[in-house]
Tab-separated table of C-alpha atoms and ligand atoms in Angstrom:
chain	number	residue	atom	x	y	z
A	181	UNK	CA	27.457	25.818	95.227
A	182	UNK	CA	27.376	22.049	95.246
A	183	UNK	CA	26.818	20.859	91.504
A	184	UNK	CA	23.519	19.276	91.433
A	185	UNK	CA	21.618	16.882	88.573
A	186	UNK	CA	19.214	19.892	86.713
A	187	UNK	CA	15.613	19.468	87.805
A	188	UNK	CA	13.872	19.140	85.058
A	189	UNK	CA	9.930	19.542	86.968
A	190	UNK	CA	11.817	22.933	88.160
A	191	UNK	CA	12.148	24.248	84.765
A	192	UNK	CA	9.450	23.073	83.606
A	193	UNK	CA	7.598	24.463	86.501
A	194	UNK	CA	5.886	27.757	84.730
A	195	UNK	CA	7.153	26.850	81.374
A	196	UNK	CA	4.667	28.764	78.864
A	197	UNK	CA	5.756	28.116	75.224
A	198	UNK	CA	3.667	28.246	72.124
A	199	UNK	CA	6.297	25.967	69.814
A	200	UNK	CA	9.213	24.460	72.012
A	201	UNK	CA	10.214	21.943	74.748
A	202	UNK	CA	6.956	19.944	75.039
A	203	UNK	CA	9.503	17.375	75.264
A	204	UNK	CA	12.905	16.870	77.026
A	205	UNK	CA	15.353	14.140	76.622
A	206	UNK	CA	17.435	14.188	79.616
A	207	UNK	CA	20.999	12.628	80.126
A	208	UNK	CA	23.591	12.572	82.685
A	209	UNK	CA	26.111	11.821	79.597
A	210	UNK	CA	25.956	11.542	75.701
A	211	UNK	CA	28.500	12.329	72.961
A	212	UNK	CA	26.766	15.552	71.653
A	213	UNK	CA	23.237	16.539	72.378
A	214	UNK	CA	23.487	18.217	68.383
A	215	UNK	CA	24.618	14.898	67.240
A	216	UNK	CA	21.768	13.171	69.588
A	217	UNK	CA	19.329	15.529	68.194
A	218	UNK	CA	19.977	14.943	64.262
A	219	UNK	CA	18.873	11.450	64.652
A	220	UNK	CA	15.767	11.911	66.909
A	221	UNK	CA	15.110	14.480	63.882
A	222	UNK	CA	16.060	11.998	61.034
A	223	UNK	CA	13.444	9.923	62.716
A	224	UNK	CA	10.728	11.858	62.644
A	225	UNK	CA	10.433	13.680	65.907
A	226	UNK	CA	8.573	16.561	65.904
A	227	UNK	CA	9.361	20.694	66.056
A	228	UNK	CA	10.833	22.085	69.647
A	229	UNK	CA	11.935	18.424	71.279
A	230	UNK	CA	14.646	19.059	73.270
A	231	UNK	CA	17.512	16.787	73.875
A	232	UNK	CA	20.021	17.770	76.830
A	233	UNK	CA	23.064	16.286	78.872
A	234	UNK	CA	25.184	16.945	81.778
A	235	UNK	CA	28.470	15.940	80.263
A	236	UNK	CA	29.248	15.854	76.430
A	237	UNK	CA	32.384	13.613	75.503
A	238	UNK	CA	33.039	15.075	72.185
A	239	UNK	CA	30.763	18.579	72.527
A	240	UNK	CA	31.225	20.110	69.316
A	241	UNK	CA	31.352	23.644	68.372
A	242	UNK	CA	31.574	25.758	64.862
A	243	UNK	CA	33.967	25.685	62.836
A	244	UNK	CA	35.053	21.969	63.507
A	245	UNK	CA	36.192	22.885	67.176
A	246	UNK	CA	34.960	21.403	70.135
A	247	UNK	CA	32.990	22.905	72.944
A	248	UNK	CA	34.664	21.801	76.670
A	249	UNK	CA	31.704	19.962	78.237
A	250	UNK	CA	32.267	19.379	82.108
A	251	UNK	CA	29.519	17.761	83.709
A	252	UNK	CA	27.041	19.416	86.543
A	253	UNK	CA	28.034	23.199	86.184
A	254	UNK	CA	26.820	24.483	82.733
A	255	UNK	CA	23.711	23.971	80.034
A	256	UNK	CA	24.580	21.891	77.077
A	257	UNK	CA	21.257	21.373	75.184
A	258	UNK	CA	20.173	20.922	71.560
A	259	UNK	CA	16.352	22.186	69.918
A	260	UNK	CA	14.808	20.618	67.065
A	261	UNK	CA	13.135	22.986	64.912
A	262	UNK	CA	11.076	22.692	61.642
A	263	UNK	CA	10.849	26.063	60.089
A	264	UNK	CA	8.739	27.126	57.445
A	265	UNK	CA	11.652	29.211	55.965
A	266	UNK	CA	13.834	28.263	52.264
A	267	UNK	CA	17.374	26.893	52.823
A	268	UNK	CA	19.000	30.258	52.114
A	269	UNK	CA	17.259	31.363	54.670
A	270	UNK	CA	18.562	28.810	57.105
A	271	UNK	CA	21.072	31.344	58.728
A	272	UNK	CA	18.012	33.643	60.443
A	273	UNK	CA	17.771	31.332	62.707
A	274	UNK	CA	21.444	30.992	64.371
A	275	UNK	CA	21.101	35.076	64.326
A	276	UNK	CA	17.729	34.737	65.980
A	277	UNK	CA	19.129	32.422	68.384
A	278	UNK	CA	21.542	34.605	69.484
A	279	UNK	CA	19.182	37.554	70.246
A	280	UNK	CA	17.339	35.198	72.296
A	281	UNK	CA	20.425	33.945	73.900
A	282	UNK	CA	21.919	37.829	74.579
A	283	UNK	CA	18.469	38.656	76.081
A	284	UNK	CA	18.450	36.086	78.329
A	285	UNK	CA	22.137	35.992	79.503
A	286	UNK	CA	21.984	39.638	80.018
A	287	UNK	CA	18.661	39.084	82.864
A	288	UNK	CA	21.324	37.500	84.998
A	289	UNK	CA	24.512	39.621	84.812
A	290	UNK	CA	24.902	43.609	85.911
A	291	UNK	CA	27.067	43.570	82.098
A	292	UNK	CA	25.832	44.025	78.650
A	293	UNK	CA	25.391	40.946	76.489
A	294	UNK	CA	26.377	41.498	73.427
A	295	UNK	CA	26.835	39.394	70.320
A	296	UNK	CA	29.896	38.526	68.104
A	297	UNK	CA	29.376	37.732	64.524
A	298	UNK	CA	27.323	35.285	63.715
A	299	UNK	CA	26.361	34.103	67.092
A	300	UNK	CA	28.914	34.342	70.326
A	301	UNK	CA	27.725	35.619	73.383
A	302	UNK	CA	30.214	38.357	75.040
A	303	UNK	CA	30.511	39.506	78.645
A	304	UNK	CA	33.043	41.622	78.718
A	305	UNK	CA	34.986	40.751	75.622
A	306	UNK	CA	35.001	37.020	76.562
A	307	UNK	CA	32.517	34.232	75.076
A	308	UNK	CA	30.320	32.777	77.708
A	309	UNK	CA	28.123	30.856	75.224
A	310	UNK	CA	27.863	29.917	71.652
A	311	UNK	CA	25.463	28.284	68.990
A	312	UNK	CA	25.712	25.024	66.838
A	313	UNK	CA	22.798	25.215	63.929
A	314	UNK	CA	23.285	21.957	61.812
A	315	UNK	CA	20.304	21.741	59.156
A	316	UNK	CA	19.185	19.251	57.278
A	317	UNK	CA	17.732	20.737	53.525
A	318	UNK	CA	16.575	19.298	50.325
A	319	UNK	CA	16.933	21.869	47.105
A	320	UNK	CA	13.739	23.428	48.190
A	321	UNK	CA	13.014	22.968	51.774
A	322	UNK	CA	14.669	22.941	55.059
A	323	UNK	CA	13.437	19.426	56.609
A	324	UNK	CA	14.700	20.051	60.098
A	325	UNK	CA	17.375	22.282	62.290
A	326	UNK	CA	19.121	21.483	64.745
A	327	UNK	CA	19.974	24.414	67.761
A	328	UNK	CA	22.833	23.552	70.014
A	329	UNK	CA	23.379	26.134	72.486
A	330	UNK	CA	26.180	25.954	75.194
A	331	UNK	CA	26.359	28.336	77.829
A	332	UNK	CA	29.065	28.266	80.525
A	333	UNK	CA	26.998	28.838	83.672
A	334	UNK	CA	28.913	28.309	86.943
A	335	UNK	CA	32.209	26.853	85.261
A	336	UNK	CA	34.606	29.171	87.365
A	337	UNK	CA	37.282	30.857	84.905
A	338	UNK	CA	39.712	29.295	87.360
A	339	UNK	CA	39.167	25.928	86.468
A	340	UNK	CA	38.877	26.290	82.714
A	341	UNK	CA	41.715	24.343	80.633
A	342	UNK	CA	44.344	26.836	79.543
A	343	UNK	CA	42.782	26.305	75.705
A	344	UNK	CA	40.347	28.550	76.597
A	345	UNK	CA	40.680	30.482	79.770
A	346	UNK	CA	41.957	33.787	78.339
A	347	UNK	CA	38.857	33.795	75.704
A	348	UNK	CA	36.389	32.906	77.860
A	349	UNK	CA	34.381	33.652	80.796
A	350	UNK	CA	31.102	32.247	82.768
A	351	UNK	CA	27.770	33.908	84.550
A	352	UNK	CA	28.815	32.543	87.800
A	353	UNK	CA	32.257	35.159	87.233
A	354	UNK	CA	30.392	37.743	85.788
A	355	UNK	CA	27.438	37.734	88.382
A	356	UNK	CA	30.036	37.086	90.936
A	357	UNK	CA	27.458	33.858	92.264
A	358	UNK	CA	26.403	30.877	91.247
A	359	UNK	CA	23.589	30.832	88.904
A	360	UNK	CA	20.676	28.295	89.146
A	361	UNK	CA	20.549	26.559	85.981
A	362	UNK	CA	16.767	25.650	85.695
A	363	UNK	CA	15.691	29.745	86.144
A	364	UNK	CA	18.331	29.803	83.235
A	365	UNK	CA	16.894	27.268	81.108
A	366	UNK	CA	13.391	27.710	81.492
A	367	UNK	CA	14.022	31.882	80.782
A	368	UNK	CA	15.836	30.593	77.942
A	369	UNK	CA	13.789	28.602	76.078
A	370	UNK	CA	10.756	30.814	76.981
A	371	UNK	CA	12.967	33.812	75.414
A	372	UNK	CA	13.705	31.097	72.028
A	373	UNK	CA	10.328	30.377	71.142
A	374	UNK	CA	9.133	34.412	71.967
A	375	UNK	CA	11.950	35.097	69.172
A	376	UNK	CA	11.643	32.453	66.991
A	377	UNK	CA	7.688	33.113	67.186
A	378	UNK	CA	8.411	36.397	65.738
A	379	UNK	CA	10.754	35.256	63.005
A	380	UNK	CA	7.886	33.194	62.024
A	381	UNK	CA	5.001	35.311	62.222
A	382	UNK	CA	6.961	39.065	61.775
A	383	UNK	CA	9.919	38.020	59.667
A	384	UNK	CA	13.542	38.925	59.810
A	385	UNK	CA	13.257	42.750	59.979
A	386	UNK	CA	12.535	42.834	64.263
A	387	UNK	CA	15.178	39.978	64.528
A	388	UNK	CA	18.105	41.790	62.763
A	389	UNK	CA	16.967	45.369	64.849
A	390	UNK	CA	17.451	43.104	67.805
A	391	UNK	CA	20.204	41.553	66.433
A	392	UNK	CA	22.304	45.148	65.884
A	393	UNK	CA	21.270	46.682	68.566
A	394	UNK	CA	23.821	43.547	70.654
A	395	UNK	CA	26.488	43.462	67.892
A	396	UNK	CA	29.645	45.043	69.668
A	397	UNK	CA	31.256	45.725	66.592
A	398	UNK	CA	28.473	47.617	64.588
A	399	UNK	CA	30.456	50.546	63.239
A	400	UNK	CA	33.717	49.498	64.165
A	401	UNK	CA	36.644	48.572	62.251
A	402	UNK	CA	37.648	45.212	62.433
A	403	UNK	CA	39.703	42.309	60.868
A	404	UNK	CA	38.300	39.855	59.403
A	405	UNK	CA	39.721	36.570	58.855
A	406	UNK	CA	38.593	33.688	56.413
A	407	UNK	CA	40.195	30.482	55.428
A	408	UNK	CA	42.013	31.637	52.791
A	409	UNK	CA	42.402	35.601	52.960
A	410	UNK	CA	42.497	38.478	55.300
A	411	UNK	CA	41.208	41.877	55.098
A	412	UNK	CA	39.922	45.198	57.360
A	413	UNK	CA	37.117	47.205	57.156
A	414	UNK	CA	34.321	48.857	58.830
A	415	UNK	CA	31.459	46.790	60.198
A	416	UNK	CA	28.300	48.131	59.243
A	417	UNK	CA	25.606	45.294	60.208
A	418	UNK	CA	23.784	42.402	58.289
A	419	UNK	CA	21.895	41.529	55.425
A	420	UNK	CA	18.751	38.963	55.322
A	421	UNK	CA	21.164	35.493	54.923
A	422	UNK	CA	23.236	36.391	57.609
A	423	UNK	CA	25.908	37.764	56.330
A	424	UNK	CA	27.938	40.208	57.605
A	425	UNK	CA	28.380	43.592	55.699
A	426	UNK	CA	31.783	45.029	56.358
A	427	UNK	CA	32.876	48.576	53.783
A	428	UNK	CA	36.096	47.600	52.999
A	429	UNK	CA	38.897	50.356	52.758
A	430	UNK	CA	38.535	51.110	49.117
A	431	UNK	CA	34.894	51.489	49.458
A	432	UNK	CA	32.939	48.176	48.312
A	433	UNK	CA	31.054	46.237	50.787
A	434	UNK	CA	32.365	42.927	51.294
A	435	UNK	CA	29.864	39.905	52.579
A	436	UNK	CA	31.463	37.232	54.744
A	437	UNK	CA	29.553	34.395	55.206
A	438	UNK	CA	32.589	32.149	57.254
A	439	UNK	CA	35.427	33.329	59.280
A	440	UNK	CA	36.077	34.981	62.286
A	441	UNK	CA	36.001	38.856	62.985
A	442	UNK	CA	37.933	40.887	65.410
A	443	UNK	CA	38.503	44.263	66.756
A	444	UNK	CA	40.815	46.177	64.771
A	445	UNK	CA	43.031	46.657	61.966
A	446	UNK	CA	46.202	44.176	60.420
B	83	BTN	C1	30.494	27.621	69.130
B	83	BTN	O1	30.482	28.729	69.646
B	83	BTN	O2	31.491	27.200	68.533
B	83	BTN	C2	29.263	26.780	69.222
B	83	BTN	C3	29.223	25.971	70.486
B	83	BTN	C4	27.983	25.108	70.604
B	83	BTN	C5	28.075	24.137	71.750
B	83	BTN	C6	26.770	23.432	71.981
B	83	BTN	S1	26.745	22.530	73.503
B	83	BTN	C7	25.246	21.772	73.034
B	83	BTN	C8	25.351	21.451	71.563
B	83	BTN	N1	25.982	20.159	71.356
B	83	BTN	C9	27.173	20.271	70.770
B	83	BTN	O3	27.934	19.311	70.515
B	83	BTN	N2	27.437	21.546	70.517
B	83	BTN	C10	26.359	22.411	70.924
């Protein structure tokens, strides 16, 4: 499939949403549409804008890693939100997010979506999209969040730099064709405000149910690996900030808040 500009009238063309994307900021290139985002937000622009580019020079991902940006072939967008949620409270969303994103991902592809702690799409055991949630917070109140969401749509696994070809993977090799990104988008971000409407109105409860019922590793042992120390365990879900709950082998139940878990033991 040639790589075309994203119509925008296309996905907006049955676009029913109660809180998001009354707006869209289009570009063919910008540094990060996160970065992009923050100061539309800092200005004063209002709940579900959404800012979104074909390219990103310096696409950013968690962790301080980047997120490989090439232009045309994948979605790289960012949503601001202004939730009526407290700061600790901050990491419902990124989990939301990713039920949103697992539903959505897994209308297009024959294979399960699942989720990898906090928030990396899986198809297959490789990552075919991921989140960015940068919020801005006073001590009471969360002023604004920021969603990045990057999804590698028909960025053959052939042409990926060798950084992350082994780890990752894209609808168009999963589906085994090309995937129109404006059916994507616009089931996307009418999936993000159906979830995020029932964060807001139902609380976390449905969202975490959701959230298990994708999370590959729920009852598995895995590794988990932090900054500064390593241990195993079993993975046994989340609790209401996000974190994830994992019985460690003498019995307590550790709650990691940063790192990265895997499959398996040492
Ligand atoms: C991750 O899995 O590490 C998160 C990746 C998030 C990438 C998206 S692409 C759109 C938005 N802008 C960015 O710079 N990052 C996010």
């Amino acid at each position: 499939m040639e790589a075309l500009p994203l119509n925008l009238l296309q996905v907006q063309d049955g676009l029913s949403t109660r809180r998001l994307a009354a707006k869209f900021h289009y570009f063919k290139e910008l540094d990060s549409t996160n970065s992009y985002a923050w100061r539309l937000a800092d200005k004063g622009a209002p709940e579900g804008e959404v800012v979104i580019s074909e390219y990103q020079a310096n696409g950013r991902g968690r962790l301080g890693r980047s997120w490989v940006s090439p232009p045309y072939l994948n979605l790289y967008f960012s949503v601001i939100l202004r939730p009526n949620l407290a700061p600790t409270d901050a990491p419902q969303l990124t989990l939301m997010t990713a039920v949103a994103l697992a539903d959505t991902i897994g209308a297009f592809v024959p294979k399960p979506a699942l989720i990898k702690w906090p928030n990396d799409i899986l198809l297959e055991d490789k990552k075919v999209a991921g989140v960015l949630a940068e919020s801005s917070c006073s001590s009471t109140r969360i002023e604004f969040v920021i969603l990045g969401i990057g999804i590698n749509v028909n960025f053959a696994r052939e042409s990926m730099p060798d950084s992350i070809r082994q780890r990752a993977t894209s609808l168009l090799d999963a589906a085994g064709h090309a995937i129109g990104r404006e059916d994507l988008l616009r089931r996307l971000i009418q999936d993000l405000d159906r979830c995020y409407g029932i964060l807001e109105e139902d609380g976390f409860s449905p969202i975490a149910a959701r959230w298990k019922s994708r999370f590959g590793l729920q009852g598995h042992r895995v590794r988990v690996n932090m900054i500064d120390q390593s241990f195993s365990g079993e993975a046994i879900g989340i609790d209401r900030d996000g974190a994830l709950l994992v019985k460690t082998n003498d019995g307590t139940v550790a709650r990691v808040i940063a790192g990265d878990v895997v499959p398996g033991e040492d």
